[in-house]
PDB file of C-alpha atoms and ligand atoms in Angstrom:
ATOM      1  CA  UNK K   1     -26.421-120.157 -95.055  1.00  0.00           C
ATOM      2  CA  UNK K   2     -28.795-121.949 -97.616  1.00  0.00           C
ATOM      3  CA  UNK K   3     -32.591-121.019 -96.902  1.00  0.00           C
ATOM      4  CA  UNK K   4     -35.172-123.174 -98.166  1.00  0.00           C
ATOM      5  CA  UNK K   5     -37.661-121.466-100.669  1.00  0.00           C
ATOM      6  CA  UNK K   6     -41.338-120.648 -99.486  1.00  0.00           C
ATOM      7  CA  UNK K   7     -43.647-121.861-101.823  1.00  0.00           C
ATOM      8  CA  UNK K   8     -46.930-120.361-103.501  1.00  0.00           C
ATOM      9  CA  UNK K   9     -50.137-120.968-100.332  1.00  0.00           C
ATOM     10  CA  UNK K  10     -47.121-119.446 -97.570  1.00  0.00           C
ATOM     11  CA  UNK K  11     -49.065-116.161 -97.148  1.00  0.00           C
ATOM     12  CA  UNK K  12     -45.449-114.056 -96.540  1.00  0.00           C
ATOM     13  CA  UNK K  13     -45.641-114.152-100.880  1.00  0.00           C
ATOM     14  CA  UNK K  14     -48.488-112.056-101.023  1.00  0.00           C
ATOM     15  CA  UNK K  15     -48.122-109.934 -98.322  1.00  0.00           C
ATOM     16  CA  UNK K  16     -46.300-106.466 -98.791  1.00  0.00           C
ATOM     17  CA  UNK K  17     -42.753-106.572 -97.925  1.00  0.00           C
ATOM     18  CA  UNK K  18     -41.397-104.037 -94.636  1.00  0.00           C
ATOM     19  CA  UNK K  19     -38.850-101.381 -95.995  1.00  0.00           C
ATOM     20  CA  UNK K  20     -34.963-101.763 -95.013  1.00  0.00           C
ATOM     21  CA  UNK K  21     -34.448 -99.076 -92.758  1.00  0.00           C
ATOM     22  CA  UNK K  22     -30.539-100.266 -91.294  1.00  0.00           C
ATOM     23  CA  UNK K  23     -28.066-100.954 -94.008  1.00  0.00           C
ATOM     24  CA  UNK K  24     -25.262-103.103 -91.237  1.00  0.00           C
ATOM     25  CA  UNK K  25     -24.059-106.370 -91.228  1.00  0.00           C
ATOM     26  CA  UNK K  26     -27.083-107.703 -90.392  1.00  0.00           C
ATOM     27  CA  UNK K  27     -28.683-106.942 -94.134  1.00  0.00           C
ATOM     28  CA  UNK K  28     -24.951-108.209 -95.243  1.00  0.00           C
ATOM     29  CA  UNK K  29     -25.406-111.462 -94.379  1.00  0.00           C
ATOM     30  CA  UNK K  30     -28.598-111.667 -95.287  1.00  0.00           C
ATOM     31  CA  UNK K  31     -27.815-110.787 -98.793  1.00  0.00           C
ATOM     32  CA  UNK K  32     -25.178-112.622 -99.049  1.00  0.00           C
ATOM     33  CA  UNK K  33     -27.240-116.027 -97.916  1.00  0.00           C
ATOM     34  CA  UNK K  34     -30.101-114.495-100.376  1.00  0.00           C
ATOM     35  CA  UNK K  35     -27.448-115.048-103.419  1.00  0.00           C
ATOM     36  CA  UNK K  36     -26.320-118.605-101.398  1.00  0.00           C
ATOM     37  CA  UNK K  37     -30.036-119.865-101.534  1.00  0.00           C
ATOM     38  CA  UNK K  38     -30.395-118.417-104.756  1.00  0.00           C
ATOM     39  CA  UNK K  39     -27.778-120.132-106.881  1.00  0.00           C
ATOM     40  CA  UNK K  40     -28.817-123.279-104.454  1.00  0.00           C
ATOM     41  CA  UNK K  41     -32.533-123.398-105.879  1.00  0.00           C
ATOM     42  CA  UNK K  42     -30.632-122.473-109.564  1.00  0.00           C
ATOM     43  CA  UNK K  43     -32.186-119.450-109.946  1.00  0.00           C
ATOM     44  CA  UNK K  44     -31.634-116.098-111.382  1.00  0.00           C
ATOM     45  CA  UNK K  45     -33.767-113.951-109.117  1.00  0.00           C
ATOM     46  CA  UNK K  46     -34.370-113.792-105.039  1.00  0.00           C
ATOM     47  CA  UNK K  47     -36.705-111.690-103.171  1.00  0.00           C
ATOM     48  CA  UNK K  48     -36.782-111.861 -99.045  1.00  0.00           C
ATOM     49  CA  UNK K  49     -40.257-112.896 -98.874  1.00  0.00           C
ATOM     50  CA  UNK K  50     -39.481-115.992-100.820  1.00  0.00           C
ATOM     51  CA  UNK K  51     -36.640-117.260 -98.314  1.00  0.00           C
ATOM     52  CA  UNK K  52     -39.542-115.974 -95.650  1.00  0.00           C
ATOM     53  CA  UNK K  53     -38.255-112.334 -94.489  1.00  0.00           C
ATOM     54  CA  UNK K  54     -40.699-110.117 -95.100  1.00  0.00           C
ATOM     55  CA  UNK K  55     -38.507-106.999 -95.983  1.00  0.00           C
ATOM     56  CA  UNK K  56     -37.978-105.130 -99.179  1.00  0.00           C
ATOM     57  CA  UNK K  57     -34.139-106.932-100.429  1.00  0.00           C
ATOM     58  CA  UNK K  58     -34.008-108.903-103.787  1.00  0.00           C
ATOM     59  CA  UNK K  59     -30.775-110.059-105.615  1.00  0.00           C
ATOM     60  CA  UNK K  60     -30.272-110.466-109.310  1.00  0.00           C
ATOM     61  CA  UNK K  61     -27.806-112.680-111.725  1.00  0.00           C
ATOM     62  CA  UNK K  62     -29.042-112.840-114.581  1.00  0.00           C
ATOM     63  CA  UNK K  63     -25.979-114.750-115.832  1.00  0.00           C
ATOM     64  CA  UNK K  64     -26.091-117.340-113.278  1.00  0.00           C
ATOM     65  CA  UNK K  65     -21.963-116.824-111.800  1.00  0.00           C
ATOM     66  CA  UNK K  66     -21.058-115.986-115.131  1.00  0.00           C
ATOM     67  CA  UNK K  67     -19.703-112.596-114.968  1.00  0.00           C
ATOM     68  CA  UNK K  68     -19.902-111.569-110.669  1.00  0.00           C
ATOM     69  CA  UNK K  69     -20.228-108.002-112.915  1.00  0.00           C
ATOM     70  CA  UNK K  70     -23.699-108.903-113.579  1.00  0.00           C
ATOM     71  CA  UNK K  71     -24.760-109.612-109.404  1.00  0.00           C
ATOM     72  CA  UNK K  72     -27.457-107.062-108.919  1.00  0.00           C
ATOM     73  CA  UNK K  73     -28.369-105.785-104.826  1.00  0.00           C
ATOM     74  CA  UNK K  74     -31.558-104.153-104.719  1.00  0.00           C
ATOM     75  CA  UNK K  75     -32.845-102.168-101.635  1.00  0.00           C
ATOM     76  CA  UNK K  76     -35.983-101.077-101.540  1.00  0.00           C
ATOM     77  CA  UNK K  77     -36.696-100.529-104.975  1.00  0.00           C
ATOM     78  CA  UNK K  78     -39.347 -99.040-107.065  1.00  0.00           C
ATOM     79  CA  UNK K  79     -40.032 -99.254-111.056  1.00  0.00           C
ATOM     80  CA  UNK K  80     -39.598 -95.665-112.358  1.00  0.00           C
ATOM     81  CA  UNK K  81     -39.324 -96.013-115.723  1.00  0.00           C
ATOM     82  CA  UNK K  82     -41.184 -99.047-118.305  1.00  0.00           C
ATOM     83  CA  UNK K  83     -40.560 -98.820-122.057  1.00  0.00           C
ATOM     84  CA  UNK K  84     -42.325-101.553-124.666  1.00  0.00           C
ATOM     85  CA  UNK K  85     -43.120-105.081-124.299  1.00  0.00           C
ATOM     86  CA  UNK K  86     -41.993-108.084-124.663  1.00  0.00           C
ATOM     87  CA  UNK K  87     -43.459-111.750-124.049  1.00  0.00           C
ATOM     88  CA  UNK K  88     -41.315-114.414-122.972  1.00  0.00           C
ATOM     89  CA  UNK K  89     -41.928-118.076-120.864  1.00  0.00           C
ATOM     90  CA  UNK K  90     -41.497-116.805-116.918  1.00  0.00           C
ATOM     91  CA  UNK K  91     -41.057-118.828-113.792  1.00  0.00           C
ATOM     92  CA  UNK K  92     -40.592-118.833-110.267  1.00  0.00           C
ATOM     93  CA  UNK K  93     -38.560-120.466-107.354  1.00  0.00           C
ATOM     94  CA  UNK K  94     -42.012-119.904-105.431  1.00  0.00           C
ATOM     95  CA  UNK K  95     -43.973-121.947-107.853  1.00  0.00           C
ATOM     96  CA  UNK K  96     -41.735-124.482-109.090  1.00  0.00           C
ATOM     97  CA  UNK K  97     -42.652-126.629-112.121  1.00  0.00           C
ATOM     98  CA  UNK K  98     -44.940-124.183-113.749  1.00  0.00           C
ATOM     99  CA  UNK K  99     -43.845-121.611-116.702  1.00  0.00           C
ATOM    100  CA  UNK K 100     -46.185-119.895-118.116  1.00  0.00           C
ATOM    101  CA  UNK K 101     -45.696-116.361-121.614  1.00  0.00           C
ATOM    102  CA  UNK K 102     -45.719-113.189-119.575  1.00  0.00           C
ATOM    103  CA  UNK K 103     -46.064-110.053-121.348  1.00  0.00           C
ATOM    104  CA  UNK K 104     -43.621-107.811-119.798  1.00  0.00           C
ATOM    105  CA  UNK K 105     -41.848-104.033-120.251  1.00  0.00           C
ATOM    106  CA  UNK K 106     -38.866-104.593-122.880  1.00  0.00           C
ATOM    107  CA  UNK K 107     -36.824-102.045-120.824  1.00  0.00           C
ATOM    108  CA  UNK K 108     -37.431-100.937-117.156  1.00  0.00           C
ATOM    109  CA  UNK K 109     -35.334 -98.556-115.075  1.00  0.00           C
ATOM    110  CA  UNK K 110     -35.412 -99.629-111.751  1.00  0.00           C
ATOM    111  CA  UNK K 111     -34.717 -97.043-108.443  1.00  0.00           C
ATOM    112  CA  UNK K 112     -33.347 -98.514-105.403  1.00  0.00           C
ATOM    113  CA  UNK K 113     -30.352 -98.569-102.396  1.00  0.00           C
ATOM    114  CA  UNK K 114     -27.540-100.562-102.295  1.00  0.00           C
ATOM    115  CA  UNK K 115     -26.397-102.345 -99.219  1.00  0.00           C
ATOM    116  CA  UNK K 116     -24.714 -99.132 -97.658  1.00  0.00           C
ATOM    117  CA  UNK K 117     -28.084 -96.965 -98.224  1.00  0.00           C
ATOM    118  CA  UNK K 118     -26.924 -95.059-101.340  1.00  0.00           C
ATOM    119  CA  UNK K 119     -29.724 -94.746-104.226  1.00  0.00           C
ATOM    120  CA  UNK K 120     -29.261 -95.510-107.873  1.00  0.00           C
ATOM    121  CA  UNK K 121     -31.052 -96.278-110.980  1.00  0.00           C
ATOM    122  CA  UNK K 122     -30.001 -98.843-113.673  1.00  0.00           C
ATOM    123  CA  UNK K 123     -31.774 -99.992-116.725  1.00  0.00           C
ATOM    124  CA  UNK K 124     -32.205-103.484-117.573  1.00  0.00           C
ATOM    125  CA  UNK K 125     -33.691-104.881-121.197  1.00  0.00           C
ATOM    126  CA  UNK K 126     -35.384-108.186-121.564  1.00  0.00           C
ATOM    127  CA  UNK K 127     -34.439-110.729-118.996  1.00  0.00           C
ATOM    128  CA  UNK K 128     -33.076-107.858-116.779  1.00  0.00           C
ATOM    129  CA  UNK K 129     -35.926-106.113-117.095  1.00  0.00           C
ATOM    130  CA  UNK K 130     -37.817-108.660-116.528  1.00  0.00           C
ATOM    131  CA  UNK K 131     -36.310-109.379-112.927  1.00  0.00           C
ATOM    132  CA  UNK K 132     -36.523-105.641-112.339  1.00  0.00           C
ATOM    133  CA  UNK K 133     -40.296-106.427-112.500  1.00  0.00           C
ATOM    134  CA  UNK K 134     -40.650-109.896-110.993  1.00  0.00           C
ATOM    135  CA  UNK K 135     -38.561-109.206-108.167  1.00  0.00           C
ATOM    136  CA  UNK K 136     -40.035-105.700-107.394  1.00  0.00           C
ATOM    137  CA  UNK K 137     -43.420-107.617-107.924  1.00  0.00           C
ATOM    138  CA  UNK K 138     -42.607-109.999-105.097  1.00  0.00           C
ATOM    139  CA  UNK K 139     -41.790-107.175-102.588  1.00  0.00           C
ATOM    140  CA  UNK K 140     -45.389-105.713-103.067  1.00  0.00           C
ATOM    141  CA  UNK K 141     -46.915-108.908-102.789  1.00  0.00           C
ATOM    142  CA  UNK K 142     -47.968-109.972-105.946  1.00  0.00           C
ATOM    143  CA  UNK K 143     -46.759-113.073-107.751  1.00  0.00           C
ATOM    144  CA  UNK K 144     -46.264-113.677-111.734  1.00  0.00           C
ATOM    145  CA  UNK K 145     -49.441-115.370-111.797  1.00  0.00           C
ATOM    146  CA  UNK K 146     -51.653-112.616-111.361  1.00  0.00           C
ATOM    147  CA  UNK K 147     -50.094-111.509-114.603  1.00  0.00           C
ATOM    148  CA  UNK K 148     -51.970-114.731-116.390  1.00  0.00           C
ATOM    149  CA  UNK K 149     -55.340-114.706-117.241  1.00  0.00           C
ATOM    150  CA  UNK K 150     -57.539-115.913-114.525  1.00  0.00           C
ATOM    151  CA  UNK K 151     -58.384-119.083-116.312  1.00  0.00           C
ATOM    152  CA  UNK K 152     -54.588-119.628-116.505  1.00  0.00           C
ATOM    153  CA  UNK K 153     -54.401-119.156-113.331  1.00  0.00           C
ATOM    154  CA  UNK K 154     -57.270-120.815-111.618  1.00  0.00           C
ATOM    155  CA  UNK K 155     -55.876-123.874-113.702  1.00  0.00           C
ATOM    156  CA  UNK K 156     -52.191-123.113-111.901  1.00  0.00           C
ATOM    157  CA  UNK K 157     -54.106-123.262-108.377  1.00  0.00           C
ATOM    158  CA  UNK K 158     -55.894-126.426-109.042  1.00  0.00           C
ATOM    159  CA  UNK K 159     -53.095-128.337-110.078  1.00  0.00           C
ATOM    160  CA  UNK K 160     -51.260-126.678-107.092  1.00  0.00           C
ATOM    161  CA  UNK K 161     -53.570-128.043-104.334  1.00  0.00           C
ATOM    162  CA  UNK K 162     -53.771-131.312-105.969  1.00  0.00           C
ATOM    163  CA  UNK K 163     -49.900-131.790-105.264  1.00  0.00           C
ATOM    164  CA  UNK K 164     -50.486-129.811-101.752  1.00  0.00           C
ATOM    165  CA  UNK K 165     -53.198-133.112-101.107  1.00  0.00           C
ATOM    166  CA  UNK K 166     -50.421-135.521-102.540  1.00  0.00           C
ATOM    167  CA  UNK K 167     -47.425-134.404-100.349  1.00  0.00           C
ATOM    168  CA  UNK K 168     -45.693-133.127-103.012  1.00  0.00           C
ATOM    169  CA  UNK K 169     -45.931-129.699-102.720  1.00  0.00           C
TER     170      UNK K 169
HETATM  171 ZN1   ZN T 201     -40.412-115.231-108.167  1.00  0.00          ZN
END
């Protein structure tokens, strides 16, 4: 099933994300419909909050169906490892429209379950990495945004809440 994406102002985005505590068919589907509404919305990254589930599941393709090698299940995960820097234009299914330079670790090793409970790590460079981050990001709440500088930002918001006033949001 196809979920519609919850956009930036839906306060499930910046709220922390519950822990997955029963890896059954239940989180199944739900990953499964997470990679559905994620190729959908023609994106490369999915975190629950954004489909509105407040629990702590993202998926990954950074190759967009290329290579079904690349599809990346991540269960409660946590950043364990950042290495360099790298700055590159970032968006987000949550805040369509917008892409804004985010300076971000060049390599990150991410720690997390897969869908039957059993931990790993895996390092990702570049746009990898950089899913590690935003996706981890969105299960503690916090949105790419907060990475700009407030000015940035605060400009984001404005022109935000003038297409919240205009319907189009
Ligand atoms: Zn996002």
């Amino acid at each position: 099933m196809i979920y519609p994406i919850v956009k930036y102002g839906n306060p499930v985005l910046e709220r922390p994300a519950q822990p997955i505590t029963a890896f059954d068919k239940d989180l199944h589907r739900l990953v499964a419909d997470m990679f559905e509404s994620m190729y959908a919305a023609h994106g490369v990254g999915l975190a629950a909050p954004q489909i509105g589930i407040s629990k702590r599941v993202a998926v990954i393709d950074v190759t967009f169906k290329e290579d079904p090698e690349a599809k990346v299940v991540l269960v409660n995960p946590e950043i364990i490892h950042k290495e360099g820097k790298a700055t590159q234009n970032e968006g987000c299914l949550s805040i369509p429209e917008f892409r804004e330079p985010v300076s971000r670790p060049k390599q990150v090793t991410v720690r997390a379950q897969d869908l039957n409970g059993e931990w790993f790590e895996r390092t990702g460079e570049d746009l990898l990495a950089r899913a590690f981050v935003h996706e981890t990001d969105h299960l503690n709440g916090r949105l790419y945004i907060y990475h700009l500088s407030a000015l940035k930002r605060d400009l984001i918001k404005r022109k935000i809440k003038k297409l919240v006033k205009a319907g189009e949001w």
